[in-house]
Amino acid sequence: PSSWAIFAAQSVFGFGLALVRPASLKFMVKNSSPSALGVDSGIHWGVFMSSMIWGNAVVYVLTHGNYYDDRTRVMVYGILGGLNLVATLMYVILRVPPRTTDQERQPLLDGMKEDLNPVTFANLVKETFSLVILKQTLWLVPSMLAAGFYFTMYCVEIPTMIGSHIALFGIMVGVGELLGSLVLGRIISSFGYVLVTIMAGCLAIISLLLTCTSLPKNSGDDVLVIDTPEMAMLIAVALAYGVSDAGNNLALNSIIGRLFDDRSEVIFCVLSCVMNLAAMTWYFVYTVVAWETIIVATGLAVFASMLGIFIVVRPK
């Protein structure tokens, strides 16, 4: 297909994803309680990101580790189109049960108040702005930026380094996301956000260091033999990226759901916006600076993310 068709299709896909993620997260929050929010966030994110396993597995089987041909491309997009149609119908039939009074739920944050004004565009803009400028939201911005930077790392930068092994790398990132979500969600419910944030941050730094020092660079069409140390390192880095990305997103999603509750959809939309703007900016930066610079900057963003979450969840 021509370049403009690819860009147009990706724009439509991005628009749909920007709607689906906040909507699904808000649905999860409305059907969860603070005590179960960590586990529910883990299940939600694990199932959501497990699509990387199934999608890349189909691509890997169809291409046998090689690049797309036209027949494979048509088949893959046909499958994806059918799945998206089914998913859309499933979203339509979802119904949110009426919420009962839950004594566990925290009161609204300072600066938030019950909205008795009619729903108008001006009131929505005013409410959104009032939530965005809250100090808790601002301290979470580094984590949102780190999520976007990380997305660029494993979806743009590393695929350009490993050539035809993109599908295998995607499968292993999906495995890391799924396992990390299920395990770290339990840890959040049992031990809180700080431990998960430390674990995810440390794994992020390790994966960035391994990317910088151990992965093959600019391999193009070179084939890595499955039993070589390079392939083992590639799998380890993919798993580390998946687990650390799951930890950061789990902490973000569950903190936003717990703090903002009925207004959480606003902050989930802010999360989606900041994350995608960060990913887009990082991609453009990647085209003009050395990839080592991107890795260092992403590492700094991870440190800032950890600091922001520590401040937000610290006891008052």
Short mmCIF file of C-alpha atoms in Angstrom, two decimals:
data_model
loop_
_atom_site.label_atom_id
_atom_site.label_comp_id
_atom_site.label_asym_id
_atom_site.label_seq_id
_atom_site.Cartn_x
_atom_site.Cartn_y
_atom_site.Cartn_z
CA PRO A 1 0.00 0.00 0.00
CA SER A 2 1.03 3.60 -0.49
CA SER A 3 2.48 5.64 2.36
CA TRP A 4 -0.54 7.93 2.67
CA ALA A 5 -2.87 4.94 3.08
CA ILE A 6 -0.71 3.53 5.89
CA PHE A 7 -0.59 6.89 7.68
CA ALA A 8 -4.34 7.40 7.29
CA ALA A 9 -5.09 3.92 8.63
CA GLN A 10 -2.78 4.42 11.61
CA SER A 11 -4.44 7.75 12.36
CA VAL A 12 -7.86 6.08 12.48
CA PHE A 13 -6.44 3.28 14.64
CA GLY A 14 -4.89 5.80 17.03
CA PHE A 15 -8.17 7.70 17.32
CA GLY A 16 -10.01 4.49 18.19
CA LEU A 17 -7.40 3.42 20.73
CA ALA A 18 -7.55 6.84 22.38
CA LEU A 19 -11.27 6.23 22.97
CA VAL A 20 -11.09 2.57 23.96
CA ARG A 21 -8.44 2.82 26.66
CA PRO A 22 -10.08 5.52 28.85
CA ALA A 23 -13.51 3.94 28.37
CA SER A 24 -12.36 0.45 29.37
CA LEU A 25 -10.40 1.77 32.35
CA LYS A 26 -13.39 3.78 33.59
CA PHE A 27 -15.60 0.70 33.23
CA MET A 28 -13.08 -1.25 35.32
CA VAL A 29 -13.00 1.43 38.03
CA LYS A 30 -16.81 1.58 38.26
CA ASN A 31 -16.96 -2.21 38.71
CA SER A 32 -14.16 -2.42 41.26
CA SER A 33 -13.47 -1.42 44.84
CA PRO A 34 -10.30 0.13 46.29
CA SER A 35 -9.30 -3.15 47.94
CA ALA A 36 -9.58 -5.04 44.64
CA LEU A 37 -8.44 -2.27 42.29
CA GLY A 38 -4.85 -3.55 42.06
CA VAL A 39 -5.92 -7.07 41.09
CA ASP A 40 -8.59 -5.80 38.71
CA SER A 41 -6.10 -3.44 37.08
CA GLY A 42 -3.71 -6.35 36.64
CA ILE A 43 -6.34 -8.52 34.98
CA HIS A 44 -7.48 -5.66 32.75
CA TRP A 45 -3.99 -4.69 31.63
CA GLY A 46 -2.85 -8.29 31.25
CA VAL A 47 -5.74 -9.20 28.98
CA PHE A 48 -5.42 -5.89 27.11
CA MET A 49 -1.69 -6.33 26.40
CA SER A 50 -1.89 -10.09 25.79
CA SER A 51 -3.03 -9.07 22.32
CA MET A 52 0.68 -8.59 21.60
CA ILE A 53 1.16 -12.32 22.10
CA TRP A 54 -1.65 -13.51 19.86
CA GLY A 55 -1.20 -10.88 17.18
CA ASN A 56 2.55 -11.30 16.86
CA ALA A 57 2.21 -15.08 17.06
CA VAL A 58 -0.11 -15.05 14.03
CA VAL A 59 2.33 -12.81 12.16
CA TYR A 60 5.29 -14.99 13.12
CA VAL A 61 3.57 -18.19 11.98
CA LEU A 62 2.40 -16.66 8.71
CA THR A 63 5.75 -15.07 7.88
CA HIS A 64 8.04 -17.72 9.43
CA GLY A 65 10.11 -14.92 10.93
CA ASN A 66 10.48 -13.10 7.61
CA TYR A 67 8.96 -9.87 6.36
CA TYR A 68 5.39 -9.37 5.13
CA ASP A 69 4.30 -10.15 1.61
CA ASP A 70 1.08 -8.75 0.15
CA ARG A 71 -0.93 -11.93 0.77
CA THR A 72 0.07 -12.06 4.43
CA ARG A 73 -0.70 -8.39 4.92
CA VAL A 74 -4.23 -8.77 3.54
CA MET A 75 -4.85 -11.84 5.70
CA VAL A 76 -3.58 -10.17 8.89
CA TYR A 77 -5.62 -7.02 8.39
CA GLY A 78 -8.70 -9.09 7.56
CA ILE A 79 -8.34 -10.97 10.84
CA LEU A 80 -7.77 -7.73 12.76
CA GLY A 81 -10.78 -6.10 11.13
CA GLY A 82 -13.04 -9.00 12.12
CA LEU A 83 -11.77 -8.98 15.70
CA ASN A 84 -12.33 -5.23 15.98
CA LEU A 85 -15.91 -5.64 14.79
CA VAL A 86 -16.54 -8.31 17.44
CA ALA A 87 -14.93 -6.12 20.12
CA THR A 88 -17.08 -3.14 19.13
CA LEU A 89 -20.26 -5.23 19.45
CA MET A 90 -19.13 -6.48 22.86
CA TYR A 91 -18.56 -2.91 24.06
CA VAL A 92 -22.06 -1.98 22.92
CA ILE A 93 -23.72 -4.65 25.07
CA LEU A 94 -21.75 -3.82 28.22
CA ARG A 95 -23.83 -2.31 31.01
CA VAL A 96 -22.52 -0.65 34.16
CA PRO A 97 -24.40 -1.88 37.25
CA PRO A 98 -25.67 0.77 39.67
CA ARG A 99 -23.01 1.50 42.26
CA THR A 100 -23.84 0.80 45.85
CA THR A 101 -22.47 2.80 48.73
CA ASP A 102 -18.91 1.63 49.44
CA GLN A 103 -17.40 2.73 52.73
CA GLU A 104 -13.92 1.89 51.43
CA ARG A 105 -14.04 4.62 48.79
CA GLN A 106 -12.02 7.69 49.63
CA PRO A 107 -13.55 11.17 49.54
CA LEU A 108 -12.86 13.41 46.59
CA LEU A 109 -9.41 14.96 46.44
CA ASP A 110 -8.83 18.50 47.62
CA GLY A 111 -9.84 20.78 44.80
CA MET A 112 -12.55 18.42 43.52
CA LYS A 113 -16.17 19.10 44.27
CA GLU A 114 -19.48 17.63 43.29
CA ASP A 115 -20.62 18.94 39.92
CA LEU A 116 -24.21 20.15 40.00
CA ASN A 117 -23.89 22.22 36.80
CA PRO A 118 -25.58 21.09 33.58
CA VAL A 119 -23.42 19.12 31.16
CA THR A 120 -22.21 21.59 28.56
CA PHE A 121 -19.02 21.86 26.55
CA ALA A 122 -17.88 24.88 28.59
CA ASN A 123 -18.49 23.08 31.89
CA LEU A 124 -16.65 19.99 30.65
CA VAL A 125 -13.63 22.09 29.65
CA LYS A 126 -13.69 23.90 32.99
CA GLU A 127 -13.92 20.65 34.96
CA THR A 128 -11.17 19.03 32.94
CA PHE A 129 -8.85 21.99 33.51
CA SER A 130 -9.58 22.00 37.25
CA LEU A 131 -8.63 18.32 37.48
CA VAL A 132 -5.53 18.63 35.30
CA ILE A 133 -4.00 21.38 37.47
CA LEU A 134 -4.37 19.41 40.70
CA LYS A 135 -0.98 18.68 42.22
CA GLN A 136 -1.69 14.93 42.24
CA THR A 137 -2.26 14.99 38.48
CA LEU A 138 0.89 17.01 37.85
CA TRP A 139 3.01 14.60 39.89
CA LEU A 140 1.67 11.73 37.78
CA VAL A 141 2.68 13.42 34.50
CA PRO A 142 6.26 11.98 34.60
CA SER A 143 4.79 8.47 34.76
CA MET A 144 2.54 9.28 31.78
CA LEU A 145 5.57 10.58 29.86
CA ALA A 146 7.61 7.51 30.80
CA ALA A 147 4.81 5.25 29.50
CA GLY A 148 4.94 7.05 26.15
CA PHE A 149 8.74 6.96 25.96
CA TYR A 150 8.73 3.27 26.83
CA PHE A 151 6.13 2.57 24.16
CA THR A 152 8.45 4.18 21.60
CA MET A 153 11.36 2.07 22.79
CA TYR A 154 9.76 -1.33 22.26
CA CYS A 155 7.56 -0.39 19.28
CA VAL A 156 9.95 1.78 17.24
CA GLU A 157 13.56 1.81 18.32
CA ILE A 158 14.25 -1.83 19.15
CA PRO A 159 12.37 -3.21 16.09
CA THR A 160 14.72 -1.18 13.89
CA MET A 161 17.63 -2.89 15.63
CA ILE A 162 16.51 -6.50 15.35
CA GLY A 163 15.32 -6.71 11.76
CA SER A 164 13.08 -9.67 10.95
CA HIS A 165 12.69 -10.76 14.60
CA ILE A 166 10.12 -8.06 15.36
CA ALA A 167 7.27 -10.56 15.77
CA LEU A 168 9.23 -12.75 18.20
CA PHE A 169 10.21 -9.69 20.23
CA GLY A 170 6.56 -8.58 20.33
CA ILE A 171 5.46 -12.02 21.56
CA MET A 172 7.93 -11.93 24.44
CA VAL A 173 6.99 -8.35 25.37
CA GLY A 174 3.37 -9.54 25.49
CA VAL A 175 4.33 -12.46 27.73
CA GLY A 176 6.12 -10.05 30.05
CA GLU A 177 3.10 -7.73 30.09
CA LEU A 178 0.71 -10.59 30.89
CA LEU A 179 2.82 -12.18 33.63
CA GLY A 180 3.80 -8.82 35.10
CA SER A 181 0.19 -7.64 35.21
CA LEU A 182 -1.11 -10.73 37.00
CA VAL A 183 1.74 -10.82 39.55
CA LEU A 184 2.20 -7.09 40.16
CA GLY A 185 -1.55 -6.56 40.48
CA ARG A 186 -1.54 -8.95 43.43
CA ILE A 187 1.47 -7.16 44.92
CA ILE A 188 -0.31 -3.79 44.67
CA SER A 189 -3.31 -5.18 46.57
CA SER A 190 -1.11 -6.77 49.24
CA PHE A 191 1.82 -4.36 49.66
CA GLY A 192 0.84 -1.12 47.96
CA TYR A 193 2.15 0.93 45.06
CA VAL A 194 5.66 1.71 46.29
CA LEU A 195 7.05 -1.81 45.99
CA VAL A 196 5.61 -2.25 42.48
CA THR A 197 6.95 1.14 41.43
CA ILE A 198 10.45 0.24 42.67
CA MET A 199 10.36 -3.15 40.94
CA ALA A 200 9.09 -1.69 37.66
CA GLY A 201 11.59 1.17 37.76
CA CYS A 202 14.55 -1.14 38.43
CA LEU A 203 13.51 -3.48 35.62
CA ALA A 204 13.09 -0.49 33.31
CA ILE A 205 16.63 0.71 34.03
CA ILE A 206 18.01 -2.82 33.54
CA SER A 207 16.20 -3.26 30.23
CA LEU A 208 17.46 0.11 28.99
CA LEU A 209 21.05 -0.76 29.98
CA LEU A 210 20.79 -4.14 28.24
CA THR A 211 19.39 -2.45 25.14
CA CYS A 212 22.34 -0.09 25.13
CA THR A 213 25.03 -2.71 25.72
CA SER A 214 23.88 -6.15 24.60
CA LEU A 215 21.36 -6.05 21.76
CA PRO A 216 22.52 -6.28 18.13
CA LYS A 217 22.54 -2.91 16.38
CA ASN A 218 21.16 -2.27 12.89
CA SER A 219 20.99 -5.98 12.03
CA GLY A 220 18.60 -5.41 9.11
CA ASP A 221 17.91 -8.76 7.49
CA ASP A 222 20.51 -10.63 9.52
CA VAL A 223 19.07 -13.76 11.11
CA LEU A 224 19.90 -14.47 14.74
CA VAL A 225 20.14 -18.19 15.52
CA ILE A 226 17.71 -19.11 18.28
CA ASP A 227 20.32 -20.67 20.57
CA THR A 228 22.83 -17.81 20.39
CA PRO A 229 23.48 -15.52 23.37
CA GLU A 230 22.10 -12.63 21.31
CA MET A 231 18.72 -14.31 20.98
CA ALA A 232 18.63 -15.20 24.68
CA MET A 233 19.44 -11.58 25.51
CA LEU A 234 16.73 -10.38 23.12
CA ILE A 235 14.14 -12.53 24.92
CA ALA A 236 15.35 -11.34 28.35
CA VAL A 237 15.15 -7.69 27.29
CA ALA A 238 11.65 -8.20 25.83
CA LEU A 239 10.40 -9.80 29.06
CA ALA A 240 11.95 -7.01 31.14
CA TYR A 241 10.30 -4.36 28.97
CA GLY A 242 6.95 -6.10 29.30
CA VAL A 243 7.05 -6.52 33.07
CA SER A 244 8.31 -2.99 33.76
CA ASP A 245 5.79 -1.41 31.38
CA ALA A 246 3.01 -3.42 33.06
CA GLY A 247 4.15 -2.22 36.49
CA ASN A 248 4.19 1.44 35.48
CA ASN A 249 0.77 1.26 33.84
CA LEU A 250 -0.76 -0.76 36.68
CA ALA A 251 0.42 1.79 39.23
CA LEU A 252 -0.90 4.66 37.10
CA ASN A 253 -4.27 3.08 36.36
CA SER A 254 -5.02 1.99 39.90
CA ILE A 255 -3.80 5.26 41.48
CA ILE A 256 -5.95 7.30 39.09
CA GLY A 257 -8.95 5.07 39.73
CA ARG A 258 -8.55 5.28 43.51
CA LEU A 259 -7.88 9.02 43.73
CA PHE A 260 -10.31 10.35 41.14
CA ASP A 261 -13.01 7.64 41.23
CA ASP A 262 -16.08 8.99 39.38
CA ARG A 263 -13.98 11.62 37.60
CA SER A 264 -11.28 9.15 36.61
CA GLU A 265 -12.25 9.15 32.94
CA VAL A 266 -10.94 12.72 32.67
CA ILE A 267 -7.50 11.75 33.94
CA PHE A 268 -7.48 8.56 31.88
CA CYS A 269 -8.03 10.75 28.82
CA VAL A 270 -5.18 13.00 29.98
CA LEU A 271 -3.02 9.87 30.40
CA SER A 272 -3.81 8.72 26.86
CA CYS A 273 -3.12 12.19 25.46
CA VAL A 274 0.18 12.73 27.30
CA MET A 275 1.38 9.21 26.57
CA ASN A 276 0.72 9.48 22.84
CA LEU A 277 2.18 12.98 22.57
CA ALA A 278 5.30 11.72 24.35
CA ALA A 279 5.55 8.72 22.02
CA MET A 280 5.10 10.92 18.95
CA THR A 281 7.69 13.45 20.16
CA TRP A 282 10.14 10.70 21.05
CA TYR A 283 9.78 9.19 17.60
CA PHE A 284 10.61 12.49 15.89
CA VAL A 285 13.55 13.00 18.25
CA TYR A 286 14.72 9.47 17.48
CA THR A 287 15.02 10.35 13.78
CA VAL A 288 17.48 13.18 14.44
CA VAL A 289 19.57 12.14 17.47
CA ALA A 290 21.58 9.08 18.45
CA TRP A 291 19.61 6.19 19.92
CA GLU A 292 21.85 6.23 23.01
CA THR A 293 20.51 9.71 23.80
CA ILE A 294 16.95 8.39 23.67
CA ILE A 295 17.83 5.59 26.09
CA VAL A 296 19.46 7.96 28.59
CA ALA A 297 16.52 10.38 28.42
CA THR A 298 14.05 7.51 28.90
CA GLY A 299 16.00 6.38 31.95
CA LEU A 300 15.73 9.88 33.44
CA ALA A 301 11.99 9.83 32.75
CA VAL A 302 11.74 6.51 34.64
CA PHE A 303 13.45 8.06 37.69
CA ALA A 304 11.09 11.05 37.53
CA SER A 305 8.15 8.65 37.23
CA MET A 306 9.18 6.79 40.38
CA LEU A 307 9.58 10.05 42.29
CA GLY A 308 6.17 11.32 41.19
CA ILE A 309 4.37 8.14 42.26
CA PHE A 310 6.19 8.13 45.62
CA ILE A 311 4.99 11.68 46.30
CA VAL A 312 1.39 10.98 45.28
CA VAL A 313 1.00 7.83 47.43
CA ARG A 314 3.02 8.94 50.44
CA PRO A 315 1.04 9.01 53.71
CA LYS A 316 -0.26 12.44 54.60
#
